[in-house]
CSV table of N, CA and C in Angstrom, one decimal:
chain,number,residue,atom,x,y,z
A,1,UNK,N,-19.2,0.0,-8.6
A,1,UNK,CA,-18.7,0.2,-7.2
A,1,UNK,C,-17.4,0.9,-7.2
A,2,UNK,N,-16.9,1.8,-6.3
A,2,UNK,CA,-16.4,2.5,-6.1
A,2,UNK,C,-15.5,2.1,-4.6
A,3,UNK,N,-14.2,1.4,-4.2
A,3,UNK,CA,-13.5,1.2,-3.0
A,3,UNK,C,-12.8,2.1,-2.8
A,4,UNK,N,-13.0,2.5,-1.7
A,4,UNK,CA,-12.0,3.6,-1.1
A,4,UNK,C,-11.2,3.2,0.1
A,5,UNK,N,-9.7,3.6,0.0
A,5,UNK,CA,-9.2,3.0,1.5
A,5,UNK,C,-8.5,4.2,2.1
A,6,UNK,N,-8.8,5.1,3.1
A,6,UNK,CA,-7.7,6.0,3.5
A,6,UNK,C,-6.8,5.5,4.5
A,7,UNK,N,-5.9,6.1,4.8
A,7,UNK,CA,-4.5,6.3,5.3
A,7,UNK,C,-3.4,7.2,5.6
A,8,UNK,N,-2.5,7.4,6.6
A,8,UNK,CA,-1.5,8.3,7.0
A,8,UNK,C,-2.1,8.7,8.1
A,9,UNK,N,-3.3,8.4,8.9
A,9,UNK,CA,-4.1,8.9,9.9
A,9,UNK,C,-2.9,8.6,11.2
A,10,UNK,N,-2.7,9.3,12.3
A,10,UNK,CA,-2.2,9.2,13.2
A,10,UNK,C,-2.1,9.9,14.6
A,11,UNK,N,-1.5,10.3,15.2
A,11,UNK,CA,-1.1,11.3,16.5
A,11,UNK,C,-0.3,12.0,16.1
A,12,UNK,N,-0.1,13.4,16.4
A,12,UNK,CA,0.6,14.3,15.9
A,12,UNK,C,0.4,15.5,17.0
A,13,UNK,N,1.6,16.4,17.3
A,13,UNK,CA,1.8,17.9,18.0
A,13,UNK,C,0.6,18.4,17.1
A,14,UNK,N,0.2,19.9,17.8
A,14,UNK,CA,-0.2,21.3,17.6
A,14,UNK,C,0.8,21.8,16.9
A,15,UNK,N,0.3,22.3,15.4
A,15,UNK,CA,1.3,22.5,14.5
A,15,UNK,C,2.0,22.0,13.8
A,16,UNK,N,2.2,20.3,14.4
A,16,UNK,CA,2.7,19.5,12.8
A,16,UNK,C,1.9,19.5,11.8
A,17,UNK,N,2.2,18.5,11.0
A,17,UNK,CA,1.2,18.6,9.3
A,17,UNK,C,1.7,17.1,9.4
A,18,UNK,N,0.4,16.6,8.4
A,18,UNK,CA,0.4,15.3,8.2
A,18,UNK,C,-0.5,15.2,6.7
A,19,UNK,N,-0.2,13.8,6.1
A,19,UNK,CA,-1.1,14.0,4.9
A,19,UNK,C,-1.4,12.6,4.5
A,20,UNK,N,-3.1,12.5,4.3
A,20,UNK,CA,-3.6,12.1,4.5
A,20,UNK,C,-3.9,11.4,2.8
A,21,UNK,N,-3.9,10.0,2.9
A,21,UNK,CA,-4.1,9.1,1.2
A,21,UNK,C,-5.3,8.7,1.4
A,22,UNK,N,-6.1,8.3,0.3
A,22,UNK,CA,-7.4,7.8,-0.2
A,22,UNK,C,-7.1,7.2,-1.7
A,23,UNK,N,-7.0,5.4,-1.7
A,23,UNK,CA,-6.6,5.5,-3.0
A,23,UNK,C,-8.2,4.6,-3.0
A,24,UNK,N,-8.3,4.4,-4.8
A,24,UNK,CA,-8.9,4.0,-4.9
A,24,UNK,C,-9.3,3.4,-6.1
A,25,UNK,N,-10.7,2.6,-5.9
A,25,UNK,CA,-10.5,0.8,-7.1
A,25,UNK,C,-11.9,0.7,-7.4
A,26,UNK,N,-12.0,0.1,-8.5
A,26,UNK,CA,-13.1,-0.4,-8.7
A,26,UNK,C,-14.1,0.0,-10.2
A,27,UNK,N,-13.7,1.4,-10.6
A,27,UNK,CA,-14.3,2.4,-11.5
A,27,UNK,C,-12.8,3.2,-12.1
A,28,UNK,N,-13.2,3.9,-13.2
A,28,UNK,CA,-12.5,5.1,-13.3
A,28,UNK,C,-13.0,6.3,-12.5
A,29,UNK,N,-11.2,6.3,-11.9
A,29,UNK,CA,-11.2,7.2,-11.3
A,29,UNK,C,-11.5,8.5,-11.7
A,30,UNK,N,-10.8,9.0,-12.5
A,30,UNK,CA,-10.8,10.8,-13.2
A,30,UNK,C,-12.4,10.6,-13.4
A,31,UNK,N,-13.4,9.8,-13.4
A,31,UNK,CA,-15.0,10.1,-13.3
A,31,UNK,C,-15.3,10.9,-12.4
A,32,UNK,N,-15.0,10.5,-11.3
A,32,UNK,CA,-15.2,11.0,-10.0
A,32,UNK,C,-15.0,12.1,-9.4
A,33,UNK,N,-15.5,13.0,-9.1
A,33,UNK,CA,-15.1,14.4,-8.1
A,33,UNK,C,-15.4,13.5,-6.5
A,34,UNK,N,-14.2,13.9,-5.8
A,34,UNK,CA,-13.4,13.4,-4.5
A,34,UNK,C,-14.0,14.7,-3.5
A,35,UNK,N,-14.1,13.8,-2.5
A,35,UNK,CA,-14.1,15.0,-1.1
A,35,UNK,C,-13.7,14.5,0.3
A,36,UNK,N,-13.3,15.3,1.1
A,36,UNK,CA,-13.2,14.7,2.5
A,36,UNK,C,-13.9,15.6,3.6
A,37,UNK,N,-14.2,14.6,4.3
A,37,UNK,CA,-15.1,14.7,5.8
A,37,UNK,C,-14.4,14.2,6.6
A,38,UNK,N,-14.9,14.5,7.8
A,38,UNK,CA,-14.2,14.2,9.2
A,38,UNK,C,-15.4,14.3,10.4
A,39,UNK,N,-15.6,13.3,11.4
A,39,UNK,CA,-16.3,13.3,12.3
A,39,UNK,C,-15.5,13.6,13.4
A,40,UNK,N,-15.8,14.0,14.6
A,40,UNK,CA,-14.7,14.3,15.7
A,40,UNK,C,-15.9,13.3,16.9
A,41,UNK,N,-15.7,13.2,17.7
A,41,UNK,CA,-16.5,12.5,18.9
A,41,UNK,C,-17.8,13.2,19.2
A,42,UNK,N,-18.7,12.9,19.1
A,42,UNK,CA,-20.0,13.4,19.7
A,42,UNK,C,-20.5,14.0,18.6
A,43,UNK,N,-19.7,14.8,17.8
A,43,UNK,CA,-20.7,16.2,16.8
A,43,UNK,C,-20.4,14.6,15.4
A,44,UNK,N,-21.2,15.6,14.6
A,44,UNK,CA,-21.6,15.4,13.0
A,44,UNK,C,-20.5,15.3,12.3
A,45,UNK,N,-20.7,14.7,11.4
A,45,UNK,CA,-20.0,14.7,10.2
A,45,UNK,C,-19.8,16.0,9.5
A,46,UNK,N,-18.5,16.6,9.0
A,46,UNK,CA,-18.6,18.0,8.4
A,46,UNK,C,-18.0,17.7,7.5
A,47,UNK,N,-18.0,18.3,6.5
A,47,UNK,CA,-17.1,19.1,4.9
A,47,UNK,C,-16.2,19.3,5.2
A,48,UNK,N,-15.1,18.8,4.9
A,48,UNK,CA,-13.6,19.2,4.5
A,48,UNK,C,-13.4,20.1,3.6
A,49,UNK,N,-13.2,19.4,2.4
A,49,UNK,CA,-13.2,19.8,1.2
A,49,UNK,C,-13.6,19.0,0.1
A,50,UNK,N,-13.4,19.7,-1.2
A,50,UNK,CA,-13.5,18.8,-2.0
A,50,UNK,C,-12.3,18.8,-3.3
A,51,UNK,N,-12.6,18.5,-4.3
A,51,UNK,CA,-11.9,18.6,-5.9
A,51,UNK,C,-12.3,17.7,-6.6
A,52,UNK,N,-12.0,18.9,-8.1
A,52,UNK,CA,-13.0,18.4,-8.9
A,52,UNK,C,-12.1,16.9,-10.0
A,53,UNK,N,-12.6,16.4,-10.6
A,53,UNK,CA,-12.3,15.6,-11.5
A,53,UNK,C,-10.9,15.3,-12.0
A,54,UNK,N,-10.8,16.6,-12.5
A,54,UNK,CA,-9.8,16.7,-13.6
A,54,UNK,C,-8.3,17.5,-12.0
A,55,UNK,N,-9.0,18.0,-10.9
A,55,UNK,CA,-8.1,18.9,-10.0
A,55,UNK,C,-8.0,19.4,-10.1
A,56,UNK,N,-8.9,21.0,-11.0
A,56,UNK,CA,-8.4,22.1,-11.4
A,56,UNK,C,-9.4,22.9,-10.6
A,57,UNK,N,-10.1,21.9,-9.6
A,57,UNK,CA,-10.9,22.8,-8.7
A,57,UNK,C,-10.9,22.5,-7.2
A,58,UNK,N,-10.9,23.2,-6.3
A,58,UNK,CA,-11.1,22.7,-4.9
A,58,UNK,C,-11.9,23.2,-4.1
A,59,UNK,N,-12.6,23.5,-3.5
A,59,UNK,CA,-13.3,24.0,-2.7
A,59,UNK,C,-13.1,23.8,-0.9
A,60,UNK,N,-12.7,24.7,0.1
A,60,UNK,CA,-12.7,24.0,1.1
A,60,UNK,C,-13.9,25.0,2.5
A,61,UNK,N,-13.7,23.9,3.9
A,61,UNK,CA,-14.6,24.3,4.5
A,61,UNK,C,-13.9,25.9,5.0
A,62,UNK,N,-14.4,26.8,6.2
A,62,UNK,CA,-13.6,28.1,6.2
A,62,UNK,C,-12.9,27.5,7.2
A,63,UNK,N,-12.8,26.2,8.2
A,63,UNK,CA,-12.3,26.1,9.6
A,63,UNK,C,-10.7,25.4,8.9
A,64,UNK,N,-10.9,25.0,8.0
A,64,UNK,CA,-9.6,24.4,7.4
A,64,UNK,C,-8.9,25.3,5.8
A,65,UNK,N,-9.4,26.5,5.8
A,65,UNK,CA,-9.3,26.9,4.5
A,65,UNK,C,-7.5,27.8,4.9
A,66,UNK,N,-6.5,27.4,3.8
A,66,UNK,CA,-5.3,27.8,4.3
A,66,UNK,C,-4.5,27.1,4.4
A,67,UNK,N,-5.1,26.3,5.4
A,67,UNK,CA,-4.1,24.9,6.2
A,67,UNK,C,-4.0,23.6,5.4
A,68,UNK,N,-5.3,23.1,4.8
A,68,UNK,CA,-5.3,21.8,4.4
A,68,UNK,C,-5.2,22.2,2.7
A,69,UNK,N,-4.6,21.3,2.4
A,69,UNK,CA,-4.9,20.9,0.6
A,69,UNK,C,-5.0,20.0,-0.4
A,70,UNK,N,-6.4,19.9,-0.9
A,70,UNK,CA,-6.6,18.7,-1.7
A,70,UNK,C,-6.0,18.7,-2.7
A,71,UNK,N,-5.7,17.6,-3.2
A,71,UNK,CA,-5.0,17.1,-4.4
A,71,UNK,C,-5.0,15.7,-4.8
A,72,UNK,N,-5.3,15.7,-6.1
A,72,UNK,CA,-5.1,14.6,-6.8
A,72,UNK,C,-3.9,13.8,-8.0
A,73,UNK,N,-3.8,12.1,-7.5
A,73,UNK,CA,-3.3,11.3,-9.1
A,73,UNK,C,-4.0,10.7,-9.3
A,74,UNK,N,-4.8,11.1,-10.7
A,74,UNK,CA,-5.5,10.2,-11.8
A,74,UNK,C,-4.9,9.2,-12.1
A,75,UNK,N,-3.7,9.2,-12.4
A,75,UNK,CA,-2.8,8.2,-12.8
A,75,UNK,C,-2.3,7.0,-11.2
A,76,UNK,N,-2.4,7.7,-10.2
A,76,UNK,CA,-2.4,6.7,-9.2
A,76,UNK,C,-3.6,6.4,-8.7
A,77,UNK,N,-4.8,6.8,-8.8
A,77,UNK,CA,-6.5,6.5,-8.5
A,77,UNK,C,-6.1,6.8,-7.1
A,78,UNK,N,-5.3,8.0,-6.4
A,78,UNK,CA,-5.2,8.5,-5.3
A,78,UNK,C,-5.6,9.6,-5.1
A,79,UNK,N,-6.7,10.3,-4.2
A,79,UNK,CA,-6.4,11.6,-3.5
A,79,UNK,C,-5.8,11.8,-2.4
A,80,UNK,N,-5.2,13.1,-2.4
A,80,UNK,CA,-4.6,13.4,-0.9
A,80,UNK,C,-5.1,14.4,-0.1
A,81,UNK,N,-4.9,14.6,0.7
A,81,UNK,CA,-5.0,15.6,2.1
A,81,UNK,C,-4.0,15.8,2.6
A,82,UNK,N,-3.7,17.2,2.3
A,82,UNK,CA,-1.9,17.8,3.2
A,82,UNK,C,-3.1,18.8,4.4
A,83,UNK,N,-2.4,18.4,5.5
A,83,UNK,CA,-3.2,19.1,6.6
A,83,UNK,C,-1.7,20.0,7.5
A,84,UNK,N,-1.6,20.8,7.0
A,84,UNK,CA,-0.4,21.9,8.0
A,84,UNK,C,-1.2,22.7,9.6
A,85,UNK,N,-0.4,23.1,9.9
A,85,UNK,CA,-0.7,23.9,11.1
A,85,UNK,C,-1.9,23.0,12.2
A,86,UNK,N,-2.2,22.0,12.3
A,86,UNK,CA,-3.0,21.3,12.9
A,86,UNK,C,-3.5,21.5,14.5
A,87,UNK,N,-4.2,21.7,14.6
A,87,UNK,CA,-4.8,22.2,15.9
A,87,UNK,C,-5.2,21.2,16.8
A,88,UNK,N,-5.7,21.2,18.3
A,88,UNK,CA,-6.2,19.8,18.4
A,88,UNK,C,-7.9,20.0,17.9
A,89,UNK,N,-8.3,21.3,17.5
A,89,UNK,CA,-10.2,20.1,17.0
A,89,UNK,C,-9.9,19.9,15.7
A,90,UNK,N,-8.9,19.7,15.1
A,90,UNK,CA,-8.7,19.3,14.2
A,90,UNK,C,-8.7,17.7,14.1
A,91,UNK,N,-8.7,16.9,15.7
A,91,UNK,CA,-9.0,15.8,15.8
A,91,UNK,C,-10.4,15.7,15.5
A,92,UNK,N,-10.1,14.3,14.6
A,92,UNK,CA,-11.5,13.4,14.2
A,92,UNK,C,-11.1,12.0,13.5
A,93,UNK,N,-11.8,12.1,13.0
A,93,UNK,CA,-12.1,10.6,11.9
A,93,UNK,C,-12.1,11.0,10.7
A,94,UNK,N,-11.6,10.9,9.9
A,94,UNK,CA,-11.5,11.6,8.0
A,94,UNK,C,-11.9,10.2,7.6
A,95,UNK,N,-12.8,11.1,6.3
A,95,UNK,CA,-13.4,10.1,5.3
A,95,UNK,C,-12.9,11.2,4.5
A,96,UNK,N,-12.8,9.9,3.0
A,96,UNK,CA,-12.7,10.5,1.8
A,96,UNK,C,-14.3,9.6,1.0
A,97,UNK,N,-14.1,10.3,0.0
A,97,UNK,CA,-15.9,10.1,-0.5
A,97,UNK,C,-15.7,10.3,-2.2
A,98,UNK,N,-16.6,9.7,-3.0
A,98,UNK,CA,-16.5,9.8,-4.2
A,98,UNK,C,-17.6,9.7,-4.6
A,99,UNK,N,-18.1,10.9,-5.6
A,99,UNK,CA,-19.1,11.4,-6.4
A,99,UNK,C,-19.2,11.2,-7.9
A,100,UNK,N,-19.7,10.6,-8.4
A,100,UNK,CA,-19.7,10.8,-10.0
A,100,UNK,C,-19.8,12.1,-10.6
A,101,UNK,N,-18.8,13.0,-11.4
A,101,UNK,CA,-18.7,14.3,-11.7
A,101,UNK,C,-18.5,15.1,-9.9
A,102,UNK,N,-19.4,15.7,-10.2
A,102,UNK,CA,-18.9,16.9,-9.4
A,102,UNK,C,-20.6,17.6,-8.5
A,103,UNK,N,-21.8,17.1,-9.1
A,103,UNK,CA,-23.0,17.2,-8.8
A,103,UNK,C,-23.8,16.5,-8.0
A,104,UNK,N,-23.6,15.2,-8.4
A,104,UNK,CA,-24.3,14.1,-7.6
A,104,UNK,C,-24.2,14.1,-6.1
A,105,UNK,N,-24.6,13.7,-5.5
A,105,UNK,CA,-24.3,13.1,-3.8
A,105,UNK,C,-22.9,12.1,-3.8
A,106,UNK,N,-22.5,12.5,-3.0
A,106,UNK,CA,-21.4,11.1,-2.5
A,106,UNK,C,-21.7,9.8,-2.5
A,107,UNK,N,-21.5,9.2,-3.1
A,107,UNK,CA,-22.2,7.7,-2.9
A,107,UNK,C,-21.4,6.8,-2.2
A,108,UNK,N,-20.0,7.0,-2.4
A,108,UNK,CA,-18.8,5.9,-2.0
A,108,UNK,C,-17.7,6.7,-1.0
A,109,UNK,N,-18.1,5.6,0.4
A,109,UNK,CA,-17.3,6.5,1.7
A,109,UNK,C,-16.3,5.7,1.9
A,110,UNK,N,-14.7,5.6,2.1
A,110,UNK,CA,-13.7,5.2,2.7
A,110,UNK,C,-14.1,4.5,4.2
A,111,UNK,N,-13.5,3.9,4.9
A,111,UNK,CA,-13.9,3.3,6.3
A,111,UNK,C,-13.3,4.2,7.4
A,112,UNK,N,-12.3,5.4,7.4
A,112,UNK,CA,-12.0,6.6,7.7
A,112,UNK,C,-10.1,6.2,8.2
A,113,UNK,N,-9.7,7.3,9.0
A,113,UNK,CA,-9.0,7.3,9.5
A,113,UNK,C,-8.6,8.2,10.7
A,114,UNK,N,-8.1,7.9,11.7
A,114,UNK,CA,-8.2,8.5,13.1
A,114,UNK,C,-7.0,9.7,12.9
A,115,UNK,N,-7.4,11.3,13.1
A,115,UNK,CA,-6.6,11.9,13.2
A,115,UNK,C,-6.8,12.6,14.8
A,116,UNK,N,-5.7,12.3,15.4
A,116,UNK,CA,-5.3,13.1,16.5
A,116,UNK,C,-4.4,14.1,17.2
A,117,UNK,N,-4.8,15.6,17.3
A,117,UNK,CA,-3.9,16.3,17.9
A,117,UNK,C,-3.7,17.1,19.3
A,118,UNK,N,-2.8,16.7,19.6
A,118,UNK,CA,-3.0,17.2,21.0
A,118,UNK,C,-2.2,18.8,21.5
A,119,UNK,N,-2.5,18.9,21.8
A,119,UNK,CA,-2.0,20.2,22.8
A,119,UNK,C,-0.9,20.4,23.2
């Protein structure tokens, strides 16, 4: 098993940056390739981004590609989320998620955290 807890979620302007923690327990971490999602009200759950294992990889969605940046510590069993230039549909709910390697399905979701921006 795999616990995830995110955090830094909050209210923020159009245009601040905020950054977003997922630490985590349970397993070795550096096993895992990390990703984040975000639901907003009414729509689906979407792809953030992701990174790989080791962090020498990231991949993100095109609506956040620029603005946000994944990163990891192995050594703190933390990922993060730096989210700049923030818009308001940039409001949602963020999950962070943990995969074994980099292939598998996500198996292990964080309980999320509320990001809101307003206008």
């Amino acid at each position: 098993q795999v616990q995830l807890v995110e955090s830094g979620g909050g209210l923020v302007q159009a245009g601040d940056s905020l950054r977003l923690s997922c630490a985590a327990s349970g397993r070795t971490f550096s096993n895992y390739g990390m990703g984040w999602f975000r639901q907003a009200p009414g729509k689906e759950r979407e792809f953030v981004g992701t990174i790989s294992t080791s962090g020498s990889t990231t991949h993100y969605a095109d609506s956040v590609k620029g603005r946000f940046t994944i990163s990891r510590d192995n050594a703190k069993n933390t990922v993060y989320l730096q989210m700049n230039s923030l818009k308001p549909e940039d409001t949602a709910v963020y999950y962070c998620a943990a995969r074994f390697g980099s292939m598998t399905p996500y198996r292990y979701w964080g309980q999320g955290t509320q990001v809101t921006v307003s206008s």
